[in-house]
Short mmCIF file of C-alpha atoms in Angstrom, two decimals:
data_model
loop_
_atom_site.label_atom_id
_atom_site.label_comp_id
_atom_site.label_asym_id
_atom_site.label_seq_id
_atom_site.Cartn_x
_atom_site.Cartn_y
_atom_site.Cartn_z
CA UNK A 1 17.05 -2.89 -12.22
CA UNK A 2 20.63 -2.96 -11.28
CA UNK A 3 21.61 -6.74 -9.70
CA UNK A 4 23.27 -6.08 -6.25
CA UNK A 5 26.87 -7.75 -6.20
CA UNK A 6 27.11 -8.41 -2.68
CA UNK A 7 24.31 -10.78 -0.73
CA UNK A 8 22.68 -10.43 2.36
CA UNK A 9 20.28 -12.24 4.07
CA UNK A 10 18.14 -10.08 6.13
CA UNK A 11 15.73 -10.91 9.14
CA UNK A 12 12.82 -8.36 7.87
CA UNK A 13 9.48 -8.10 10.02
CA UNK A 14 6.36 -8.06 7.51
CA UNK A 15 3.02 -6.39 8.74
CA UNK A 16 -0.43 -7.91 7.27
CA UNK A 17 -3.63 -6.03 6.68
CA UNK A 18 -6.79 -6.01 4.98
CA UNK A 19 -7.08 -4.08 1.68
CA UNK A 20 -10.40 -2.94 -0.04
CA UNK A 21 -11.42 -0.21 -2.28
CA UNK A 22 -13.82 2.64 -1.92
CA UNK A 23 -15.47 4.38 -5.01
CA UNK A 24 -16.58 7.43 -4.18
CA UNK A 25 -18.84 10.02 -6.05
CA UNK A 26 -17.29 12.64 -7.78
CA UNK A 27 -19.01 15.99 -6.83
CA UNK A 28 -21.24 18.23 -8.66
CA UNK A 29 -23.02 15.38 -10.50
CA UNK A 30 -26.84 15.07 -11.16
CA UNK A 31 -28.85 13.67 -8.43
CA UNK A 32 -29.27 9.73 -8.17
CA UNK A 33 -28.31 6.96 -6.14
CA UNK A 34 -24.73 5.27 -6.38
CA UNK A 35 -24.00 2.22 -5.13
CA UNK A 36 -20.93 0.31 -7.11
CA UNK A 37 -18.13 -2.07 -6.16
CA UNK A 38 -14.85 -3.52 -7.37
CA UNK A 39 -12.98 -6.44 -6.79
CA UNK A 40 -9.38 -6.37 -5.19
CA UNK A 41 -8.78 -8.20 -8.25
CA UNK A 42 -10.31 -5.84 -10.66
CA UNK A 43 -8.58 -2.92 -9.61
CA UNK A 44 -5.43 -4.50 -9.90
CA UNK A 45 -5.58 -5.93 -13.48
CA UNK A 46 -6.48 -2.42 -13.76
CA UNK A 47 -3.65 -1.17 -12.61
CA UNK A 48 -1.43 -4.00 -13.95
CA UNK A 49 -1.98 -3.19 -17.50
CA UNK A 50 -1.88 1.05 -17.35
CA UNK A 51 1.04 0.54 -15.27
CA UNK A 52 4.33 2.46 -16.65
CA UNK A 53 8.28 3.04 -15.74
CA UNK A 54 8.06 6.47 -15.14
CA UNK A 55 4.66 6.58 -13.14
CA UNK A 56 5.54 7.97 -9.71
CA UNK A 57 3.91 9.05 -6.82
CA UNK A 58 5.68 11.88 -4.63
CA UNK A 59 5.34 11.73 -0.39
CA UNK A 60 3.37 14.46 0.67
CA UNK A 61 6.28 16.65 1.09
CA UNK A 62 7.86 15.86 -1.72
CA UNK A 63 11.26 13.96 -0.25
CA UNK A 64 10.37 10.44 -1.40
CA UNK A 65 9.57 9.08 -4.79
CA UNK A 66 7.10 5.67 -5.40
CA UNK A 67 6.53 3.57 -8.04
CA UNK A 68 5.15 0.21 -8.59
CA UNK A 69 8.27 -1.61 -10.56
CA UNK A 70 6.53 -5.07 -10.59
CA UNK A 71 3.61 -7.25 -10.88
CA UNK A 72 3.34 -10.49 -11.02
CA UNK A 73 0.37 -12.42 -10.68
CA UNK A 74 0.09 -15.87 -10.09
CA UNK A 75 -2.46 -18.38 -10.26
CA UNK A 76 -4.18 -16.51 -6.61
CA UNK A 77 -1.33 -14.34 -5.49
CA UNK A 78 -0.15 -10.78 -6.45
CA UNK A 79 3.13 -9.90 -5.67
CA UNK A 80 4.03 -6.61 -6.38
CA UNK A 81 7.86 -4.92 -5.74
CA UNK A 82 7.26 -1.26 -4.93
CA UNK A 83 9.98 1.53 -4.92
CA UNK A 84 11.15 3.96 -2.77
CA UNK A 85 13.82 6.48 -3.60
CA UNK A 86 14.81 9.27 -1.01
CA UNK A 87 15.76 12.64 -3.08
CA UNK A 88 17.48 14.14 -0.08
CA UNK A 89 19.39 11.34 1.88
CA UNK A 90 22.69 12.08 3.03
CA UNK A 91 25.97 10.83 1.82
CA UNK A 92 26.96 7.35 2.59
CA UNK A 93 29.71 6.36 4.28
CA UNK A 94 30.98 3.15 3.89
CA UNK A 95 33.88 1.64 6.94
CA UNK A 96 36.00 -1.51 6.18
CA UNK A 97 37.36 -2.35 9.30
CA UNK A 98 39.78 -4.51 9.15
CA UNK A 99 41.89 -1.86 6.55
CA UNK A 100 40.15 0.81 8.75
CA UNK A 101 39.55 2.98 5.87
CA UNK A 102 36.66 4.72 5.76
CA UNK A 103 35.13 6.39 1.90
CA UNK A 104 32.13 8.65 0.89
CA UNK A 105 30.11 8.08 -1.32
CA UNK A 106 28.41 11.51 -2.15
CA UNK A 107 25.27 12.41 -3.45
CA UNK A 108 25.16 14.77 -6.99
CA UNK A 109 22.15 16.81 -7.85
CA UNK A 110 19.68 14.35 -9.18
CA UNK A 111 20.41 11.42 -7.57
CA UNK A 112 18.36 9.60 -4.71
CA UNK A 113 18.86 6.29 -2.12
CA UNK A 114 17.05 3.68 -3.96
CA UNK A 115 15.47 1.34 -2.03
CA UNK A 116 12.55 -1.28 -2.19
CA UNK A 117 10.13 -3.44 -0.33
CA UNK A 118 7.48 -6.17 -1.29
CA UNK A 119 3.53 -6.83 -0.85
CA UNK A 120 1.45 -9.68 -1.58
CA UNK A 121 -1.70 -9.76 -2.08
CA UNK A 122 -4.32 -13.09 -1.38
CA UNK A 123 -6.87 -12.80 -3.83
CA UNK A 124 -9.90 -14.84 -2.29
CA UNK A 125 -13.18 -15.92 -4.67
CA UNK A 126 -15.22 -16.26 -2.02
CA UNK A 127 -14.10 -12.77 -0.76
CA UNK A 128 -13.64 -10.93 -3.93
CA UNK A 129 -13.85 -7.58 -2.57
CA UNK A 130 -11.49 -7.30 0.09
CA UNK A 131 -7.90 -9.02 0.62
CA UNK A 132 -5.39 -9.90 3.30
CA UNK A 133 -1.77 -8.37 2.29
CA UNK A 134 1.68 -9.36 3.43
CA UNK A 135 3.79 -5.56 3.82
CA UNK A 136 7.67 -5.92 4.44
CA UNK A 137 8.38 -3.85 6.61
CA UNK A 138 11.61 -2.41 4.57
CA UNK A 139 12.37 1.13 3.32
CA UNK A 140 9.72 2.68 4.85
CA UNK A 141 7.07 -0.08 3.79
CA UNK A 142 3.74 0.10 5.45
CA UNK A 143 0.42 -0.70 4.90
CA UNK A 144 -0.77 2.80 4.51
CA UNK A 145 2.15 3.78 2.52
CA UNK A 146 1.01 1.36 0.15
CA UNK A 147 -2.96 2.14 0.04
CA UNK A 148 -1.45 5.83 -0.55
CA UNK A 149 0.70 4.80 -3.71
CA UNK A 150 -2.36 2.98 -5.48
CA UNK A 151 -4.57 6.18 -4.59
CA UNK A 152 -2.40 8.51 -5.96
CA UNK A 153 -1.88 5.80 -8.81
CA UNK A 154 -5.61 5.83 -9.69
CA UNK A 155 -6.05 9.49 -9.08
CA UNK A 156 -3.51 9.78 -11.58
CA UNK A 157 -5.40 7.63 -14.16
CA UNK A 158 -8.51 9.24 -13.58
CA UNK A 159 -7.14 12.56 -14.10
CA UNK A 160 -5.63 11.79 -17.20
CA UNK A 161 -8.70 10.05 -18.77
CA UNK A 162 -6.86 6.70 -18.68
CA UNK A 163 -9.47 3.78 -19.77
CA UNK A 164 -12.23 6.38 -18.59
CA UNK A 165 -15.15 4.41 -18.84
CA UNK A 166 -13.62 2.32 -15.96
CA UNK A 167 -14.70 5.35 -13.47
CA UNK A 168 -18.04 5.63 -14.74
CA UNK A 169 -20.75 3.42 -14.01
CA UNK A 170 -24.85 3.29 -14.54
CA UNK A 171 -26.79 4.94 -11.91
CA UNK A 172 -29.14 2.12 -9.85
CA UNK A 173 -32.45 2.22 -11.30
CA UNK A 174 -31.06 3.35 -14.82
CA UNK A 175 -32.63 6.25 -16.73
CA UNK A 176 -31.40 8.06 -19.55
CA UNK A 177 -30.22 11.33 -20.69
CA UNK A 178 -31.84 13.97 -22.99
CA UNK A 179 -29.69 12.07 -26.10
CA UNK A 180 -30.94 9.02 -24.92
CA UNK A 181 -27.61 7.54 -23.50
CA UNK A 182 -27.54 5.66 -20.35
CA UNK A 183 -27.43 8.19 -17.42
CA UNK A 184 -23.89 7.54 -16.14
CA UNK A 185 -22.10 8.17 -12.76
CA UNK A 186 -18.63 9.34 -12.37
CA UNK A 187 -16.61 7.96 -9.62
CA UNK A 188 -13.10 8.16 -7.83
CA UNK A 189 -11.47 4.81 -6.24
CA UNK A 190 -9.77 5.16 -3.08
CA UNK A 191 -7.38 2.18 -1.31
CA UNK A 192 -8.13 1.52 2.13
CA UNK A 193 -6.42 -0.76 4.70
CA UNK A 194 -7.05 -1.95 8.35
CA UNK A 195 -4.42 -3.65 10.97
CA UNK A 196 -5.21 -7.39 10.64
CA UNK A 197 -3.48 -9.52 13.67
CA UNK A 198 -1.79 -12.71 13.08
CA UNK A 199 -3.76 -15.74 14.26
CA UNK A 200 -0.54 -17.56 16.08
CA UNK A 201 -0.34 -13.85 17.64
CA UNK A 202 -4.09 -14.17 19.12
CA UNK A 203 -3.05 -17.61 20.04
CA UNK A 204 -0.08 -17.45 21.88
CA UNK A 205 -2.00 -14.11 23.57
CA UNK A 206 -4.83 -16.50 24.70
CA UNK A 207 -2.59 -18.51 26.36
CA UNK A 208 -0.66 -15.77 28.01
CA UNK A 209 2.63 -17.11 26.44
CA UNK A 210 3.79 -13.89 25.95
CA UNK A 211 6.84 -11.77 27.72
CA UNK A 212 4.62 -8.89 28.18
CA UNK A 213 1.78 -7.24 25.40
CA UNK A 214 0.39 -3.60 25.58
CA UNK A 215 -2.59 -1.95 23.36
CA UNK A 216 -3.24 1.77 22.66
CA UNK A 217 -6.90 3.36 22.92
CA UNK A 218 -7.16 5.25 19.79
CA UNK A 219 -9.59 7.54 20.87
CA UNK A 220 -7.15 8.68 23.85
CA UNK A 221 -4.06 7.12 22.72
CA UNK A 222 -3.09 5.80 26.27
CA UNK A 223 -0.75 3.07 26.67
CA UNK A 224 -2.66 0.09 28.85
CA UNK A 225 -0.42 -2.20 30.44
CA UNK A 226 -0.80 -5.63 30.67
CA UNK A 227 -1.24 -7.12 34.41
CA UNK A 228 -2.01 -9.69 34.48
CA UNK A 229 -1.64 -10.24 30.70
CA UNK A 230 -4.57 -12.85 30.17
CA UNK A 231 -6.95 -10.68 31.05
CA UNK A 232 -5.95 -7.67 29.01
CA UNK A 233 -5.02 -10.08 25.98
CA UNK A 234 -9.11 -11.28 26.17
CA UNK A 235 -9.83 -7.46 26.48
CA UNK A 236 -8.49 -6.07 23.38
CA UNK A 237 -8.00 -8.77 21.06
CA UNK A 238 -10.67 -10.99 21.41
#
């Protein structure tokens, strides 16, 4: 990766979730029950060692490009430096005011706006099969961006028969087939995240030491305001 010339120090809001995985069943398999679970950290060792340079994901319509450039694990810790490259940005234009000349930098066929953001990822023991994550909230970096990339990641292993015995697992109560091998179940992995909220955030709301707080209803997506704020800050985030 090209070393920027010119540092900045930037004031960058993170976001923090919860991350676990989902294996699901892959249709039009024979009858049995299913039942199987991986660790955070299983799935990404997995991950970790199939993981290549040019293994991209695409945005769902196509403009932006992801790819995991880094992992680096560390005693409990996974922190992972994630891509994102816009194929249609617009030229830049750069001002230096104090010459006030103004240049372009244009855009060929080809190229994109590289940009990046970082996650990291506890990795608990006594939790193994969910984590709390740390998402800076940079070049588009969200939480659901993220469980998106390492979908598409694994869907992308899958298909291509990468390490496939790592989708297939014994069916609960065993049996065998006709040739007398183990009767196996195939299964996809899917990322999944939920909103997690900061503990000094609960905190501060419990002690109404805030300027003002709001919450929306997901199932009707109306915006509640707070008056008086104690009472709506025991309502909706106890």
């Amino acid at each position: 990766m090209t070393t920027n010339t010119r540092k900045v120090v930037h004031d960058i809001p993170c976001s923090f979730y919860k991350i676990s995985f989902k294996n699901e069943k892959v249709p039009n398999q024979p009858r049995g029950k299913f039942s199987h679970f991986l660790s955070v950290e299983q799935v990404f060792d997995f991950i970790k060692k199939h993981n290549q340079k040019d293994l991209t994901v695409s945005s769902v319509r196509g403009r932006y490009i992801y790819s995991i450039t880094e992992i680096i694990k560390k005693e409990n810790t996974l922190k992972l430096l994630i891509e994102r490259s816009d194929k249609e940005s617009e030229d830049v234009r750069i001002y230096n005011r104090p010459n006030e000349t103004t240049k372009l930098v244009e855009f060929e066929d080809g190229d994109e706006l590289q940009r990046f953001f970082h996650v990291v990822v506890n990795l608990d023991a006594q939790a193994p099969f969910s984590s709390s994550i740390l998402v800076e909230q940079y070049a588009g970096g969200t939480g659901y961006t993220f469980a998106y990339i390492l979908t598409k990641i694994l869907h992308d292993f899958n298909t291509n028969h990468i390490q496939p015995d790592f989708f297939k697992v014994p069916y609960e109560g065993g049996g065998l087939n006709e040739d007398g091998t183990p009767r196996l179940v195939e299964f996809r992995i899917k990322a999944n995240v939920d909103n997690v909220a900061g503990i000094s955030l609960l905190d501060r709301a419990a002690e109404g030491n805030l300027l003002s707080i709001s919450a929306i209803e997901e199932t009707k997506k109306s915006r509640i305001e707070s008056d008086p704020m104690l009472v709506i800050a025991k309502k909706e985030f106890k």
